[in-house]
Amino acid sequence: MRKSVLVAALALSTTALAATPPEGVEYKPRRGFFTETDIGMFFTLGGENTYSNAQSYLQLGVGYDLTETLSLGLHFGLGSSAANCFAGYLPDSDICALSDNFTVAFGDMTAAYHVRMTDRFYLTPKVAAGYTRLDPAPVDVSGDPSRTLHALNAGVGIGIEYGTMMDHFSVGADFLARYVFGPNIPTFALFPRVKYTF
């Protein structure tokens, strides 16, 4: 009799453990209004030197998760292109006609789609589009080479996101490629992300 009670208790406890989520509550990622801070690296392609030296990149963002899978955001990004000449060299020299070092500032709207891989891990393809400011102008498109250059940009990216055990925090990493129209400069940013969802 005791053996059958013990076997039944063990069978029931195993079933209960298998069916009960951790801490008795099914995990759901927190969704809603969020902010994020991203620090990584940035570089450009093209120009006389083919690619720029990798530079630091900072991005700050706010956004809102419209559904479990779709989020929209506004992001400000700041990077720089170093040692890459887009205006061509002066005749018979290796001196760039305009600056070969310039700051690139982005103000973009982004949309991301969350593809669930596991309970806490997501693949996040995204698109971005918005405004770009290049200072000083790396190419002369206005007849005034000393001016700051303003242009539009658009791009695509891929990222990962992990919902940590700290309820409001997610961490991840993104690779984002954007094309600046006008000066026709491809830019790339690779950065880890820290996201706080309210």
XYZ file of C-alpha atoms in Angstrom:
198
model
C 0.000 0.000 0.000
C 2.750 2.436 0.966
C 4.637 1.685 -2.248
C 1.612 2.443 -4.435
C 0.938 5.735 -2.588
C 4.594 6.743 -2.995
C 4.601 5.895 -6.733
C 1.345 7.835 -7.249
C 2.712 10.861 -5.370
C 5.905 10.843 -7.413
C 3.966 10.526 -10.681
C 1.646 13.395 -9.767
C 4.497 15.642 -8.610
C 6.441 15.036 -11.836
C 3.375 15.866 -13.922
C 2.729 18.985 -11.872
C 6.331 20.145 -12.279
C 6.216 19.575 -16.034
C 2.995 21.569 -16.408
C 3.786 24.433 -14.035
C 5.845 27.308 -15.452
C 8.710 28.717 -13.341
C 7.432 30.532 -10.224
C 3.905 29.496 -11.179
C 3.536 32.221 -13.849
C 3.967 31.728 -17.568
C 6.797 33.929 -18.914
C 5.705 36.733 -21.195
C 8.093 39.425 -22.364
C 7.205 42.889 -21.135
C 5.864 44.986 -24.014
C 4.942 48.676 -24.234
C 6.871 51.940 -24.040
C 10.655 51.436 -23.997
C 13.951 53.292 -24.034
C 17.317 51.956 -25.110
C 20.997 52.862 -25.041
C 23.440 51.438 -27.582
C 27.206 51.876 -27.785
C 29.255 50.176 -30.493
C 31.298 50.751 -33.643
C 30.648 52.583 -36.920
C 32.312 52.745 -40.348
C 31.612 53.800 -43.944
C 32.349 52.141 -47.288
C 33.347 53.671 -50.613
C 35.554 56.694 -51.168
C 39.194 56.731 -52.186
C 40.234 54.491 -49.282
C 37.466 51.891 -49.810
C 36.465 51.914 -46.139
C 36.872 54.153 -43.106
C 38.557 53.291 -39.850
C 36.107 51.896 -37.282
C 34.941 54.585 -34.873
C 32.765 54.612 -31.772
C 28.991 54.809 -32.235
C 26.317 55.986 -29.787
C 22.591 55.502 -30.261
C 19.704 56.501 -27.988
C 16.124 55.539 -28.665
C 12.531 55.515 -27.486
C 9.741 53.396 -28.875
C 6.582 51.435 -28.343
C 5.711 47.788 -28.866
C 2.475 47.884 -30.871
C 1.983 44.108 -30.555
C 3.898 41.122 -29.220
C 5.896 41.052 -32.464
C 5.964 44.597 -33.921
C 7.624 47.693 -32.452
C 8.215 51.237 -33.686
C 10.965 53.543 -32.465
C 12.687 56.889 -32.848
C 16.471 56.736 -32.653
C 19.290 59.272 -32.599
C 22.658 57.876 -33.686
C 26.078 59.507 -33.739
C 29.191 58.122 -35.439
C 32.055 59.320 -37.604
C 33.923 58.396 -40.750
C 37.701 58.567 -40.355
C 40.461 58.503 -42.973
C 38.252 57.935 -46.014
C 38.086 60.567 -48.770
C 34.787 60.844 -50.672
C 35.556 64.089 -52.586
C 38.607 62.770 -54.465
C 42.241 63.778 -54.095
C 43.678 67.116 -55.213
C 45.703 66.850 -58.464
C 49.109 65.218 -58.067
C 48.699 64.675 -54.309
C 47.205 62.379 -51.725
C 45.364 65.236 -49.984
C 41.567 64.986 -49.976
C 39.769 67.850 -51.731
C 37.391 68.075 -48.743
C 37.506 66.618 -45.254
C 38.232 62.900 -45.032
C 37.045 62.910 -41.390
C 33.438 63.850 -40.661
C 30.689 63.288 -38.120
C 27.551 61.413 -39.144
C 24.370 62.073 -37.128
C 21.149 60.125 -37.732
C 17.588 60.846 -36.695
C 15.621 57.782 -37.782
C 12.301 56.063 -37.403
C 12.663 52.294 -37.048
C 10.355 49.312 -37.233
C 11.348 45.919 -35.815
C 9.706 42.509 -35.992
C 10.295 40.056 -33.117
C 10.708 36.462 -34.279
C 10.488 34.201 -31.206
C 13.255 31.608 -31.072
C 12.812 30.505 -27.426
C 10.926 31.850 -24.396
C 13.334 34.755 -23.887
C 15.310 34.911 -27.129
C 14.194 36.778 -30.275
C 15.551 37.473 -33.742
C 14.765 41.093 -34.674
C 14.937 42.104 -38.352
C 14.320 45.836 -38.769
C 14.119 48.747 -41.186
C 15.159 52.368 -40.622
C 14.694 55.646 -42.479
C 15.193 59.307 -41.674
C 17.475 62.320 -41.649
C 21.273 62.489 -41.768
C 23.650 65.355 -40.968
C 27.271 65.157 -42.136
C 29.664 67.733 -40.683
C 31.826 68.908 -42.367
C 30.479 67.983 -45.785
C 32.503 65.086 -47.263
C 31.375 65.947 -50.819
C 30.352 69.191 -52.522
C 26.737 68.808 -53.630
C 25.632 72.418 -53.030
C 28.458 74.537 -54.431
C 29.548 75.508 -50.914
C 32.080 72.940 -49.631
C 32.232 74.504 -46.153
C 28.587 73.783 -45.425
C 27.209 70.964 -43.333
C 25.479 68.411 -45.534
C 21.892 67.310 -44.870
C 20.511 64.184 -46.539
C 18.036 61.338 -46.217
C 18.959 57.790 -45.285
C 17.331 54.364 -45.363
C 18.546 51.000 -44.212
C 17.961 47.497 -42.932
C 19.317 45.584 -39.989
C 19.263 42.334 -38.097
C 19.530 41.836 -34.383
C 18.984 39.571 -31.428
C 17.174 40.326 -28.185
C 17.121 38.441 -24.890
C 14.644 39.099 -22.085
C 16.715 38.959 -18.903
C 15.567 37.674 -15.518
C 15.330 41.333 -14.445
C 11.739 42.028 -15.422
C 12.105 45.343 -17.294
C 15.459 44.758 -18.985
C 16.319 43.184 -22.328
C 19.766 42.981 -23.882
C 20.831 42.265 -27.430
C 22.942 43.300 -30.381
C 22.234 44.848 -33.796
C 23.976 45.169 -37.138
C 22.506 48.097 -39.093
C 23.344 49.101 -42.684
C 22.148 52.520 -43.906
C 22.622 54.345 -47.206
C 22.915 58.149 -47.195
C 21.326 59.548 -50.357
C 22.945 62.544 -52.072
C 26.575 61.937 -51.141
C 25.813 58.217 -51.757
C 27.635 56.876 -48.710
C 26.937 53.392 -47.289
C 27.276 53.303 -43.498
C 27.398 50.380 -41.063
C 26.930 50.175 -37.311
C 27.423 47.193 -35.009
C 26.377 47.632 -31.396
C 25.104 45.859 -28.275
C 21.743 47.082 -26.950
C 20.306 47.628 -23.473
C 16.522 48.068 -23.516
C 14.260 49.088 -20.619
C 10.531 48.492 -21.055
C 8.246 50.362 -18.641
